[in-house]
Amino acid sequence: MTTSGTTAVRGKAFAPEYQGALGSLSVNSSLTDVLAKGIEELHAAEEAGQWGEMARCGLAVAEAYRRLGRIAEADRAWKASYRAARAGEDTGAMAWALWSGGTLARQRGALPLAYRLLGLAAELGERGGDVVVRGYSLAGLAETGRIQGDYRAVGELHEKLLAEARRRGEARHTVWALEGIAQMHRNTGSYDTALALFEEAAETAGAADDHRGRAWALRGIADVVSVRDGDTERALALLAKAEIPCRAMELSSALAYNHKMRANVLYRAGRYEEARAGYALALAEFDAMNEPRGSALARLGLTKARARLGRDSAETTAELAKLRETLDRIGLRHARDMVDRATAELGLGLGLGQSQGPPQGPGLGQGAL
């Protein structure tokens, strides 16, 4: 993986998923406000029989529900948006609805469905001449491959999308691509490169007033300074700073991942009781949103923290074996490999179940948990 040359990003970040009557909403708008405004405008469009406006307002409603963790409502909303777009023969709106559905599918751990919906969205975006939805859909495909750990297949696509976003001056998409590439470098041990990319993402997001993008970048920086430098206090301070916009915008998923990362940092520092509580909080948040990837990662951390606190080795082994099966079923190969590293770190053997006593010390293999 390489990194493309930098090009100045022009202007402030915008949210292309807020369209029609909702086009004036800020990328930093509270999701509760987006939902309320979206439902109001959607009802008005329905009364007026305006298919296109129904589709576009419905898209914002679907995205607000998704980001608030209200999965069933999000699923109904994106499908209704697609039906309205199809009735109005609006190819671009159909593509956006499919993008929302594909993103939701990835969030729910339905990765084959995510690939199918995002692929269709990219095709419709290209057919309708909407370069933005095409780019977002390709980005969704790249991110789906990345969270599976298939870096070789999607690394080049990340780079291509970064170059396109920079060429068009799209700050939000530039930040997304930088963070994705940074995460791949971080997970393969290239910490210096990862840190530089996360810092560039944070700077770009800050200049573009993209609070969400900056929060994710700060989380990435905290991760790297924790695992590379062992700088626990700086990492915790960065995560505290990132939590502020997550709460203000009600970004449920981002907040849960922030809490999981805080637990990671505490675990690496040997503060296992605090880490256990942090993982338990994140697990509850992920479970409430029906986000299986986050739940599995938080459960892995919780299992490791409990092992460090003296949990029976047979129980730990059984939990790790169950987690590995779950991650295999979802198709998250990188996370599955993390379970194998945790097994080795804790001095266990999957399926052995022999009590060996609690492991001593922080151990190895605590990287990308």
XYZ file of C-alpha atoms in Angstrom:
369
model
C 0.000 0.000 0.000
C 1.256 3.420 -0.914
C -0.158 6.855 -0.273
C -1.220 9.325 -2.906
C 0.238 12.819 -3.047
C -1.637 15.459 -1.117
C -3.868 18.029 -2.740
C -5.543 20.839 -0.843
C -9.139 20.059 0.040
C -11.467 22.907 -0.800
C -14.179 24.246 1.494
C -16.158 22.600 4.250
C -17.330 19.012 4.444
C -20.866 18.308 3.309
C -23.271 15.389 3.670
C -24.469 14.271 0.211
C -26.955 11.885 1.811
C -28.933 14.933 2.972
C -30.789 15.885 -0.186
C -33.877 17.710 -1.428
C -35.596 19.630 1.367
C -32.841 18.420 3.744
C -29.953 19.628 1.594
C -29.186 22.533 3.924
C -28.441 20.262 6.916
C -24.884 20.265 8.193
C -22.656 17.207 8.222
C -22.449 17.869 11.973
C -26.218 17.995 12.587
C -27.563 16.020 15.519
C -29.037 12.764 14.266
C -32.170 13.322 16.319
C -32.642 16.647 14.528
C -32.012 15.005 11.143
C -34.553 12.310 11.910
C -37.234 14.741 13.048
C -36.744 17.027 10.033
C -36.554 14.060 7.677
C -39.812 12.533 8.901
C -41.554 15.907 8.691
C -40.419 16.526 5.115
C -41.091 12.909 4.123
C -44.724 13.210 5.229
C -45.073 16.461 3.285
C -43.669 14.814 0.164
C -46.019 11.854 0.575
C -49.025 14.169 0.823
C -47.877 15.985 -2.319
C -47.232 12.722 -4.159
C -43.634 13.739 -4.957
C -41.793 10.474 -5.522
C -38.331 11.990 -5.884
C -38.637 14.048 -2.719
C -40.006 11.032 -0.864
C -36.945 9.049 -1.914
C -34.469 11.748 -0.890
C -36.083 12.568 2.445
C -36.420 8.847 3.102
C -32.684 8.441 2.541
C -31.892 10.910 5.330
C -34.384 9.149 7.590
C -32.779 5.783 6.845
C -29.294 7.093 7.562
C -30.358 8.752 10.803
C -31.991 5.545 11.999
C -28.904 3.521 11.010
C -26.457 5.772 12.815
C -28.677 5.854 15.887
C -28.571 2.063 15.946
C -32.284 1.633 15.170
C -31.687 -1.171 12.709
C -35.202 -2.417 11.947
C -36.448 1.117 11.255
C -33.418 1.851 9.088
C -34.106 -1.286 7.062
C -37.703 -0.260 6.404
C -36.695 3.313 5.579
C -34.058 2.570 2.917
C -36.374 0.093 1.198
C -39.191 2.668 1.162
C -36.750 5.226 -0.265
C -35.781 2.795 -3.026
C -39.410 2.051 -3.895
C -40.203 5.760 -4.130
C -37.129 6.392 -6.310
C -38.076 3.520 -8.601
C -41.652 4.779 -8.882
C -40.296 8.189 -9.832
C -37.757 6.642 -12.233
C -34.960 8.476 -10.412
C -31.809 6.436 -11.023
C -29.619 8.538 -8.739
C -32.026 8.275 -5.823
C -32.270 4.520 -6.373
C -28.484 4.308 -6.148
C -28.395 6.292 -2.909
C -31.064 4.073 -1.338
C -29.076 0.962 -2.275
C -25.936 2.547 -0.837
C -27.770 3.094 2.457
C -29.042 -0.486 2.422
C -25.588 -1.858 1.666
C -24.018 0.194 4.442
C -26.658 -1.072 6.852
C -26.006 -4.657 5.743
C -22.295 -4.254 6.503
C -23.119 -2.779 9.912
C -25.323 -5.807 10.638
C -22.586 -8.244 9.577
C -24.432 -9.370 6.432
C -21.350 -8.951 4.248
C -22.500 -10.852 1.104
C -25.648 -8.693 1.020
C -23.520 -5.574 1.559
C -21.370 -6.465 -1.460
C -24.450 -7.061 -3.618
C -26.291 -3.859 -2.682
C -23.214 -1.635 -2.860
C -22.240 -3.129 -6.206
C -25.700 -2.375 -7.584
C -25.515 1.146 -6.158
C -22.179 1.772 -7.890
C -23.598 0.509 -11.202
C -26.689 2.713 -10.955
C -24.584 5.689 -9.905
C -22.423 5.274 -12.988
C -25.458 4.764 -15.232
C -27.133 7.871 -13.823
C -24.002 10.010 -13.991
C -23.869 10.594 -10.214
C -20.151 10.447 -9.466
C -20.692 11.049 -5.746
C -22.939 8.063 -5.083
C -20.708 5.958 -7.305
C -17.709 6.986 -5.214
C -19.485 6.376 -1.931
C -20.644 2.954 -3.114
C -17.160 1.950 -4.243
C -15.893 3.203 -0.891
C -18.457 0.986 0.789
C -17.191 -2.009 -1.168
C -13.613 -1.142 -0.232
C -14.510 -0.780 3.442
C -16.361 -4.092 3.450
C -13.252 -5.804 2.091
C -11.040 -3.947 4.554
C -12.949 -4.991 7.668
C -12.710 -8.581 6.414
C -8.938 -8.198 6.353
C -8.671 -8.518 2.577
C -6.132 -5.694 2.279
C -4.467 -6.886 -0.902
C -7.777 -6.813 -2.761
C -8.986 -3.407 -1.571
C -5.811 -1.445 -0.835
C -5.520 -0.217 -4.409
C -9.196 0.782 -4.476
C -8.727 2.830 -1.307
C -5.819 4.639 -2.961
C -7.816 5.277 -6.135
C -10.759 6.684 -4.187
C -8.422 8.874 -2.152
C -6.955 10.323 -5.335
C -10.434 10.971 -6.765
C -11.638 12.631 -3.557
C -8.594 14.877 -3.454
C -8.978 15.789 -7.097
C -12.575 16.863 -6.511
C -11.733 18.544 -3.214
C -14.186 16.399 -1.225
C -13.002 16.693 2.353
C -15.251 14.104 3.926
C -14.376 11.395 1.419
C -10.690 12.296 1.600
C -10.795 11.833 5.371
C -12.569 8.471 5.023
C -9.949 7.169 2.574
C -7.019 8.400 4.661
C -8.430 6.677 7.727
C -9.051 3.421 5.866
C -5.516 3.303 4.480
C -4.131 4.271 7.881
C -6.035 1.418 9.529
C -4.573 -1.113 7.104
C -1.055 0.157 7.809
C -1.724 0.053 11.537
C -3.024 -3.526 11.387
C 0.040 -4.685 9.437
C 2.467 -3.057 11.868
C 3.461 0.056 9.868
C 2.778 2.327 12.830
C 4.711 5.386 11.676
C 2.879 5.507 8.348
C -0.450 4.855 10.065
C 0.118 7.680 12.528
C 1.046 10.153 9.792
C -2.114 9.278 7.837
C -4.388 9.473 10.874
C -2.875 12.867 11.738
C -3.429 14.087 8.170
C -7.032 12.867 8.374
C -7.565 14.714 11.663
C -6.077 17.911 10.239
C -8.134 17.657 7.039
C -11.335 16.962 8.960
C -10.661 19.829 11.336
C -10.085 22.292 8.505
C -13.275 21.102 6.801
C -15.353 21.228 10.015
C -16.059 17.478 9.798
C -16.567 16.574 13.449
C -17.352 12.920 12.823
C -14.318 12.371 10.602
C -12.054 14.071 13.120
C -13.420 11.929 15.958
C -12.590 8.732 14.041
C -9.113 10.080 13.231
C -8.419 10.936 16.880
C -9.430 7.409 17.794
C -6.898 6.091 15.283
C -4.150 8.343 16.639
C -4.931 7.195 20.185
C -4.665 3.565 19.104
C -1.258 4.036 17.490
C 0.316 6.087 20.292
C -0.930 3.458 22.738
C 0.367 0.377 20.908
C 3.542 1.960 19.466
C 4.624 4.291 22.259
C 2.827 2.929 25.307
C 1.600 6.478 25.950
C -1.545 5.604 27.860
C -2.411 9.064 29.158
C -2.118 10.763 25.773
C -4.251 8.043 24.202
C -6.956 8.422 26.855
C -6.935 12.204 26.435
C -7.382 11.872 22.665
C -10.286 9.464 23.144
C -11.935 11.832 25.628
C -11.676 14.595 23.036
C -13.140 12.326 20.337
C -16.064 11.383 22.568
C -17.393 14.960 22.718
C -18.659 15.189 19.097
C -19.850 11.570 19.218
C -22.180 12.481 22.063
C -23.181 15.834 20.587
C -24.161 14.256 17.253
C -25.502 11.066 18.884
C -23.150 8.850 16.869
C -23.987 5.600 18.628
C -21.622 3.350 16.678
C -18.680 5.746 16.804
C -19.205 6.196 20.553
C -19.241 2.441 21.139
C -16.036 1.990 19.142
C -14.508 4.842 21.133
C -15.377 3.046 24.376
C -13.922 -0.193 23.034
C -10.699 1.576 22.092
C -10.486 3.128 25.553
C -10.714 -0.389 26.970
C -7.973 -1.509 24.549
C -5.685 1.242 25.822
C -6.361 0.314 29.451
C -5.779 -3.371 28.707
C -2.409 -2.661 27.097
C -1.463 -0.669 30.210
C -2.263 -3.656 32.438
C -5.282 -1.893 33.974
C -7.433 -4.981 33.559
C -10.316 -4.183 35.889
C -10.910 -0.837 34.162
C -10.550 -2.530 30.789
C -13.095 -5.183 31.769
C -15.651 -2.512 32.666
C -14.946 -0.655 29.415
C -15.389 -3.727 27.259
C -18.624 -4.596 29.063
C -19.972 -1.105 28.344
C -19.000 -1.285 24.670
C -20.488 -4.772 24.345
C -23.818 -3.579 25.717
C -23.792 -0.650 23.286
C -22.989 -2.846 20.277
C -25.589 -5.434 21.257
C -28.226 -2.702 21.543
C -27.433 -1.658 17.958
C -27.282 -5.216 16.625
C -23.743 -4.574 15.361
C -22.146 -8.055 15.387
C -18.618 -7.024 14.428
C -18.370 -4.540 17.280
C -19.999 -7.011 19.659
C -17.510 -9.731 18.749
C -14.502 -7.437 19.167
C -15.766 -6.126 22.512
C -16.471 -9.695 23.652
C -12.928 -10.690 22.691
C -11.528 -7.875 24.783
C -13.813 -8.748 27.674
C -12.699 -12.384 27.510
C -9.031 -11.378 27.589
C -9.528 -8.958 30.474
C -11.399 -11.576 32.503
C -8.608 -14.068 31.824
C -6.060 -11.586 33.161
C -8.210 -11.184 36.263
C -8.107 -14.906 36.986
C -10.988 -16.465 35.089
C -10.794 -20.239 34.681
C -8.782 -21.204 31.593
C -11.362 -23.743 30.420
C -14.065 -21.049 30.360
C -11.763 -18.677 28.494
C -10.880 -21.353 25.940
C -14.546 -22.153 25.321
C -15.396 -18.468 24.884
C -12.550 -17.946 22.406
C -13.601 -21.004 20.393
C -17.161 -19.672 20.221
C -15.898 -16.254 19.151
C -13.787 -17.773 16.398
C -16.843 -19.568 15.035
C -18.835 -16.324 15.118
C -16.158 -14.388 13.239
C -15.781 -17.167 10.684
C -19.528 -17.070 10.079
C -19.499 -13.288 9.568
C -16.416 -13.551 7.345
C -14.121 -11.297 9.387
C -10.782 -12.964 8.754
C -8.637 -10.299 10.392
C -10.696 -10.414 13.583
C -10.608 -14.229 13.516
C -6.810 -14.059 13.400
C -6.962 -11.774 16.452
C -8.711 -14.568 18.348
C -5.883 -16.931 17.429
C -3.314 -14.405 18.645
C -5.263 -13.943 21.875
C -5.265 -17.705 22.388
C -1.482 -17.800 22.046
C -1.042 -14.677 24.185
C -3.057 -16.171 27.023
C -1.181 -19.470 26.842
C -4.231 -21.475 25.816
C -5.035 -24.041 23.148
C -8.434 -23.955 21.475
C -10.451 -26.996 22.444
C -8.020 -28.161 25.179
C -9.850 -26.698 28.145
C -7.049 -27.540 30.606
C -6.750 -25.126 33.475
C -3.344 -23.493 33.381
C -4.035 -20.682 35.839
C -4.370 -17.022 34.944
C -1.729 -15.667 32.554
C 0.778 -13.226 33.967
C 1.679 -9.790 32.594
C 0.302 -7.829 29.641
C 1.675 -10.277 27.097
C 1.918 -9.900 23.346
C -0.529 -9.764 20.483
C -2.624 -6.891 21.810
C -2.458 -4.957 18.573
C -5.673 -4.216 16.731
C -8.199 -5.450 19.262
